Coordinates of C-alpha atoms (C1' of nucleotides) and ligand atoms in Angstrom, one line a residue:
Chain A
M1 CA -116.8 -75.3 6.0
N2 CA -114.8 -78.0 4.4
K3 CA -111.6 -76.3 2.7
S4 CA -109.6 -79.5 1.9
N5 CA -109.7 -80.7 -1.7
S6 CA -109.0 -84.2 -0.9
Q7 CA -111.8 -86.5 -1.8
Y8 CA -111.3 -88.3 1.4
S9 CA -112.4 -85.4 3.6
N10 CA -115.5 -85.1 1.5
I11 CA -116.3 -88.6 2.3
R12 CA -115.9 -88.1 5.9
N13 CA -118.2 -85.0 5.5
Q14 CA -121.0 -87.0 3.8
N15 CA -120.8 -89.4 7.0
K16 CA -121.7 -86.1 9.1
N17 CA -124.4 -85.3 6.8
E18 CA -125.8 -88.8 7.1
I19 CA -127.2 -88.4 10.3
L20 CA -128.9 -85.3 9.5
E21 CA -130.5 -86.8 6.3
D22 CA -131.6 -89.8 8.2
Y23 CA -133.2 -87.8 11.0
V24 CA -135.1 -85.4 8.8
E25 CA -136.4 -88.4 6.7
A26 CA -137.4 -90.3 9.8
I27 CA -139.2 -87.3 11.3
Q28 CA -141.2 -86.6 8.2
E29 CA -142.2 -90.4 7.9
I30 CA -143.3 -90.7 11.6
A31 CA -145.2 -87.4 11.3
E32 CA -147.1 -88.8 8.3
I33 CA -147.7 -92.0 10.0
K34 CA -148.6 -90.9 13.6
G35 CA -149.3 -87.2 13.3
D36 CA -146.7 -86.2 15.7
V37 CA -143.1 -86.9 16.5
K38 CA -141.8 -87.6 20.0
N39 CA -138.1 -88.1 21.1
S40 CA -139.1 -91.7 22.1
D41 CA -140.2 -92.6 18.4
L42 CA -136.8 -91.5 17.3
S43 CA -135.0 -93.5 20.0
I44 CA -136.9 -96.6 18.9
H45 CA -136.3 -95.9 15.3
F46 CA -132.7 -95.5 15.3
G47 CA -132.2 -97.9 18.2
V48 CA -130.3 -95.5 20.3
S49 CA -131.0 -93.9 23.9
Q50 CA -133.2 -90.9 24.4
A51 CA -130.4 -88.9 25.5
T52 CA -128.5 -89.5 22.2
V53 CA -131.6 -88.5 20.2
N54 CA -131.9 -85.2 22.4
K55 CA -128.3 -84.5 21.6
N56 CA -128.7 -85.0 17.9
L57 CA -131.9 -83.2 17.7
K58 CA -130.0 -80.3 19.1
R59 CA -127.7 -80.4 16.2
L60 CA -130.7 -80.5 13.8
I61 CA -132.3 -77.4 15.5
N62 CA -128.7 -75.6 15.2
F63 CA -128.9 -76.6 11.5
N64 CA -132.3 -74.9 11.2
L65 CA -133.8 -78.2 10.2
A66 CA -136.0 -78.9 13.0
K67 CA -137.9 -77.1 15.8
S68 CA -139.1 -78.2 19.3
E69 CA -140.0 -76.6 22.5
P70 CA -138.7 -78.4 25.7
Y71 CA -140.7 -81.6 26.4
R72 CA -143.0 -81.1 23.2
S73 CA -143.4 -82.5 19.7
I74 CA -140.7 -82.3 17.0
F75 CA -141.3 -80.5 13.9
L76 CA -139.3 -80.0 10.7
T77 CA -138.7 -76.2 9.4
K78 CA -139.3 -75.4 5.7
E79 CA -135.5 -76.4 5.2
G80 CA -135.9 -79.6 7.0
K81 CA -138.8 -80.6 4.9
K82 CA -136.8 -79.8 1.8
L83 CA -134.2 -81.9 2.8
A84 CA -136.5 -84.8 3.9
A85 CA -138.1 -84.7 0.5
I86 CA -134.7 -84.8 -1.3
S87 CA -133.3 -87.4 0.9
R88 CA -136.3 -89.6 0.6
E89 CA -136.4 -89.3 -3.3
K90 CA -132.6 -90.2 -3.3
H91 CA -133.2 -93.2 -1.0
E92 CA -136.1 -94.4 -3.1
I93 CA -134.1 -94.2 -6.4
V94 CA -131.1 -96.1 -5.0
Y95 CA -133.4 -98.7 -3.3
Q96 CA -135.4 -99.3 -6.6
F97 CA -132.1 -99.4 -8.5
L98 CA -130.6 -102.2 -6.3
L99 CA -134.0 -104.2 -6.7
K100 CA -133.7 -103.7 -10.6
L101 CA -130.2 -105.0 -10.2
G102 CA -131.6 -108.1 -8.7
V103 CA -130.6 -107.5 -5.1
S104 CA -133.2 -109.1 -2.6
K105 CA -135.5 -106.8 -0.9
K106 CA -134.0 -107.1 2.4
V107 CA -130.4 -106.4 1.3
A108 CA -131.5 -103.6 -1.0
Q109 CA -133.2 -102.0 2.1
Y110 CA -130.0 -102.4 4.0
D111 CA -127.5 -101.3 1.6
S112 CA -129.5 -98.3 0.1
E113 CA -129.5 -96.9 3.8
G114 CA -125.8 -96.5 3.5
I115 CA -125.4 -96.1 -0.2
E116 CA -127.8 -93.1 -0.5
H117 CA -125.5 -90.9 1.1
H118 CA -122.8 -91.2 -1.3
V119 CA -124.3 -91.0 -4.6
S120 CA -123.7 -87.9 -6.6
E121 CA -126.2 -86.1 -8.7
E122 CA -124.8 -87.7 -12.0
T123 CA -124.9 -91.3 -10.6
L124 CA -128.4 -90.6 -9.2
R125 CA -129.5 -89.7 -12.7
L126 CA -128.3 -92.8 -14.2
M127 CA -129.7 -95.0 -11.6
K128 CA -133.1 -93.2 -12.1
K129 CA -132.7 -93.9 -15.9
F130 CA -131.7 -97.6 -15.2
N131 CA -135.0 -97.9 -13.2
K132 CA -137.1 -97.0 -16.1
Chain B
M1 CA -129.3 -101.3 23.2
N2 CA -125.5 -101.7 22.8
K3 CA -126.4 -105.0 20.8
S4 CA -128.9 -103.2 18.9
N5 CA -130.4 -104.9 15.8
S6 CA -131.1 -101.6 13.9
Q7 CA -129.7 -101.3 10.8
Y8 CA -128.8 -97.8 11.5
S9 CA -126.2 -98.8 14.1
N10 CA -124.7 -101.0 11.5
I11 CA -124.2 -98.3 9.0
R12 CA -122.6 -95.9 11.6
N13 CA -120.3 -99.0 12.2
Q14 CA -119.4 -99.2 8.7
N15 CA -118.4 -95.5 8.8
K16 CA -115.8 -96.6 11.4
N17 CA -114.3 -99.3 9.5
E18 CA -114.3 -97.0 6.4
I19 CA -111.1 -95.5 7.6
L20 CA -109.4 -98.8 8.3
E21 CA -110.1 -100.0 4.9
D22 CA -109.1 -96.7 3.1
Y23 CA -105.7 -96.8 5.2
V24 CA -104.7 -100.4 4.6
E25 CA -105.6 -99.9 0.9
A26 CA -103.3 -96.9 0.7
I27 CA -100.6 -98.3 2.7
Q28 CA -100.6 -101.2 0.1
E29 CA -100.7 -98.9 -2.8
I30 CA -97.9 -96.7 -1.6
A31 CA -95.8 -99.8 -0.8
E32 CA -96.3 -101.2 -4.2
I33 CA -95.3 -97.7 -5.8
K34 CA -92.6 -96.4 -3.7
G35 CA -91.3 -99.3 -1.8
D36 CA -91.9 -98.1 1.7
V37 CA -94.6 -96.0 3.4
K38 CA -94.1 -93.0 5.8
N39 CA -96.2 -91.2 7.9
S40 CA -96.0 -88.1 5.4
D41 CA -97.0 -90.3 2.5
L42 CA -100.3 -91.0 4.2
S43 CA -100.7 -87.5 5.4
I44 CA -100.5 -86.2 1.8
H45 CA -102.6 -89.0 0.4
F46 CA -105.4 -88.4 2.9
G47 CA -105.0 -84.6 3.0
V48 CA -104.9 -84.8 6.8
S49 CA -102.2 -83.5 9.3
Q50 CA -99.2 -85.8 10.3
A51 CA -100.5 -85.9 13.7
T52 CA -103.9 -87.3 12.6
V53 CA -102.2 -89.9 10.7
N54 CA -100.2 -90.9 13.6
K55 CA -103.4 -91.2 15.7
N56 CA -105.3 -93.4 13.1
L57 CA -102.2 -95.6 12.6
K58 CA -102.3 -96.4 16.2
R59 CA -105.9 -97.6 15.7
L60 CA -104.7 -99.7 12.9
I61 CA -101.9 -101.3 15.0
N62 CA -104.4 -101.8 17.9
F63 CA -106.4 -103.6 15.3
N64 CA -103.3 -105.5 14.3
L65 CA -103.7 -104.4 10.6
A66 CA -100.5 -102.5 10.6
K67 CA -97.0 -102.5 12.3
S68 CA -94.5 -99.7 12.8
E69 CA -91.6 -99.0 15.3
P70 CA -91.3 -95.2 16.2
Y71 CA -89.9 -92.9 13.5
R72 CA -89.6 -96.0 11.0
S73 CA -91.7 -97.1 8.0
I74 CA -95.2 -98.7 8.2
F75 CA -95.9 -102.1 7.2
L76 CA -99.1 -104.2 7.0
T77 CA -99.5 -107.3 8.9
K78 CA -100.8 -110.4 7.4
E79 CA -104.4 -109.4 8.4
G80 CA -103.8 -105.9 7.2
K81 CA -102.8 -107.3 3.7
K82 CA -105.8 -109.4 3.5
L83 CA -108.2 -106.6 4.3
A84 CA -106.3 -104.4 1.8
A85 CA -106.7 -107.0 -1.0
I86 CA -110.3 -107.3 -0.1
S87 CA -111.0 -103.5 0.0
R88 CA -109.1 -103.0 -3.4
E89 CA -111.1 -105.8 -4.9
K90 CA -114.4 -104.3 -3.7
H91 CA -113.4 -100.8 -4.8
E92 CA -112.6 -101.9 -8.1
I93 CA -115.7 -103.7 -8.7
V94 CA -117.9 -100.6 -7.6
Y95 CA -115.7 -98.3 -9.9
Q96 CA -116.0 -100.5 -12.8
F97 CA -119.8 -101.0 -12.1
L98 CA -120.1 -97.1 -12.1
L99 CA -118.3 -96.7 -15.2
K100 CA -120.4 -99.3 -16.9
L101 CA -123.5 -97.6 -15.8
G102 CA -122.4 -94.7 -17.5
V103 CA -120.8 -92.4 -14.8
S104 CA -117.8 -90.3 -15.7
K105 CA -114.4 -91.4 -14.7
K106 CA -114.1 -88.6 -12.3
V107 CA -117.4 -89.2 -10.7
A108 CA -117.2 -92.8 -10.5
Q109 CA -113.8 -92.4 -8.8
Y110 CA -115.1 -90.1 -6.3
D111 CA -118.5 -92.0 -5.6
S112 CA -116.9 -95.4 -5.5
E113 CA -114.7 -94.1 -2.7
G114 CA -117.9 -93.7 -0.5
I115 CA -120.2 -96.5 -1.9
E116 CA -117.5 -99.3 -1.6
H117 CA -118.0 -99.4 2.4
H118 CA -121.7 -99.8 2.1
V119 CA -122.2 -102.7 -0.4
S120 CA -122.9 -106.2 0.8
E121 CA -121.7 -109.3 -0.6
E122 CA -124.9 -109.8 -2.4
T123 CA -124.8 -106.5 -4.1
L124 CA -121.2 -106.9 -4.9
R125 CA -121.8 -110.0 -6.7
L126 CA -124.5 -108.6 -8.8
M127 CA -122.2 -105.5 -9.6
K128 CA -119.6 -108.1 -10.7
K129 CA -121.9 -109.7 -12.9
F130 CA -123.2 -106.6 -14.5
N131 CA -119.7 -105.6 -15.3
K132 CA -118.9 -108.5 -17.5
Chain C
dT1 C1' -68.7 -84.0 13.3
dG2 C1' -71.7 -80.6 14.4
dT3 C1' -75.5 -78.1 13.0
dC4 C1' -79.6 -77.4 10.4
dA5 C1' -83.7 -79.1 8.4
dT6 C1' -87.2 -82.6 8.1
dT7 C1' -90.1 -85.8 9.8
dT8 C1' -92.5 -88.0 13.5
dT9 C1' -94.6 -87.7 17.9
dT10 C1' -96.8 -86.0 21.7
dA11 C1' -99.9 -82.9 24.2
dG12 C1' -103.9 -80.6 24.4
dC13 C1' -107.8 -78.8 22.2
dC14 C1' -112.4 -79.5 19.5
dT15 C1' -116.9 -81.7 17.4
dA16 C1' -119.8 -85.5 16.7
dG17 C1' -122.2 -89.5 18.2
dG18 C1' -122.5 -93.1 21.4
dC19 C1' -123.6 -94.6 26.7
dT20 C1' -125.7 -94.5 31.7
dA21 C1' -127.7 -92.3 35.7
dA22 C1' -130.3 -89.0 37.7
dA23 C1' -133.2 -84.8 37.6
dA24 C1' -137.2 -82.4 35.9
dA25 C1' -141.3 -82.0 33.7
dT26 C1' -145.5 -84.1 31.8
dT27 C1' -149.2 -87.4 31.7
dA28 C1' -152.1 -91.0 33.6
dT29 C1' -154.7 -92.8 37.2
dA30 C1' -156.4 -93.8 41.8
Chain D
dT1 C1' -156.0 -83.6 43.0
dA2 C1' -152.5 -86.1 44.6
dT3 C1' -149.4 -89.6 43.6
dA4 C1' -147.4 -92.8 40.4
dA5 C1' -145.4 -93.7 35.9
dT6 C1' -143.5 -92.2 31.9
dT7 C1' -140.9 -89.1 29.0
dT8 C1' -137.5 -85.7 28.7
dT9 C1' -133.5 -83.4 29.6
dT10 C1' -129.2 -82.6 31.8
dA11 C1' -124.7 -84.0 33.4
dG12 C1' -120.9 -86.7 33.0
dC13 C1' -118.2 -90.1 30.6
dC14 C1' -116.0 -92.6 26.4
dT15 C1' -114.3 -93.2 21.6
dA16 C1' -113.1 -91.6 17.0
dG17 C1' -111.4 -88.3 13.8
dG18 C1' -110.0 -83.8 13.1
dC19 C1' -106.7 -79.5 14.2
dT20 C1' -102.3 -76.7 16.0
dA21 C1' -97.9 -76.0 18.5
dA22 C1' -94.0 -77.6 20.4
dA23 C1' -90.7 -81.4 21.7
dA24 C1' -88.1 -85.3 19.8
dA25 C1' -85.7 -87.9 16.8
dT26 C1' -83.7 -88.7 12.4
dG27 C1' -81.3 -87.3 8.3
dA28 C1' -78.5 -84.2 5.3
dC29 C1' -74.4 -81.9 4.3
dA30 C1' -70.8 -78.2 5.0
Ligands
MN1 MN1 -132.7 -92.6 4.0
MN2 MN1 -129.2 -93.6 5.4
MN3 MN1 -111.1 -97.5 -1.1
MN4 MN1 -113.3 -95.4 0.8

DNA sequence: TGTCATTTTTAGCCTAGGCTAAAAATTATA
DNA sequence: TATAATTTTTAGCCTAGGCTAAAAATGACA
């Protein structure tokens, strides 16, 4: 995949994983709340067109994170569920950390949505520790 | 739609600003160290091809952040210098914050490179306070 | 000064993530 | 059960950020 040893290339790569993580997290959440997940749910959730959701979904399916028969509901694969759990956990740790730091709920929600994709295991562990 | 109020669209937008911030920061740094800045310096710095640097530079010029006559050195505009200063300051606060948290130097360097683009003013202020 | 090496630019290709408009399929309802 | 409304998919477009290969300009130096 990424053969460059520059840290910058890795950051740009994180930006590509970002959308995958956000999607599996959203699919899991919506599945829990509404039972099933449709294209239109994701379109509303992310504030993008249904055509865009459809295209991104194809990427998720390609990465074996989700599956969906044409015109039917969307499901996570085992792999997708695993990534969803990891992403949610990570998101939650960062969110709680920001609150602990003193950041307002609204801003913590906003910032954690971006920061979550850029914290390494080491940083995450220290945030978790700080939260206790 | 296009003027979506979804936080996700804003995060994707932050990813687009990211490259602008990293470029002006790098141009400023290299200018201070070596006196002038060439395409090849940035190519090495970011680990991308010179063609890619050239293209990104066009975007910077378009945004009135940098200027450069063909085949000559690269300079920041007043606006570019301003963004460079802000970016560097932000980067430094996040970096020092991670160190203070207990993150190793290497990982702090790496994580701050990504996180810097996703911290709001409020969070930044609290990190700064934590650093003291 | 003329030639060669290096650097920069251009051209053309790719993937990802957006959009709109229209076609196709599904779902609701008269 | 037809028909209408809704949803999903497809097609085609755009920008951004990558790449390689080749052309053009600059710089070194014999
Ligand atoms: Mn998340
Ligand atoms: Mn996110
Ligand atoms: Mn930076
Ligand atoms: Mn950065």
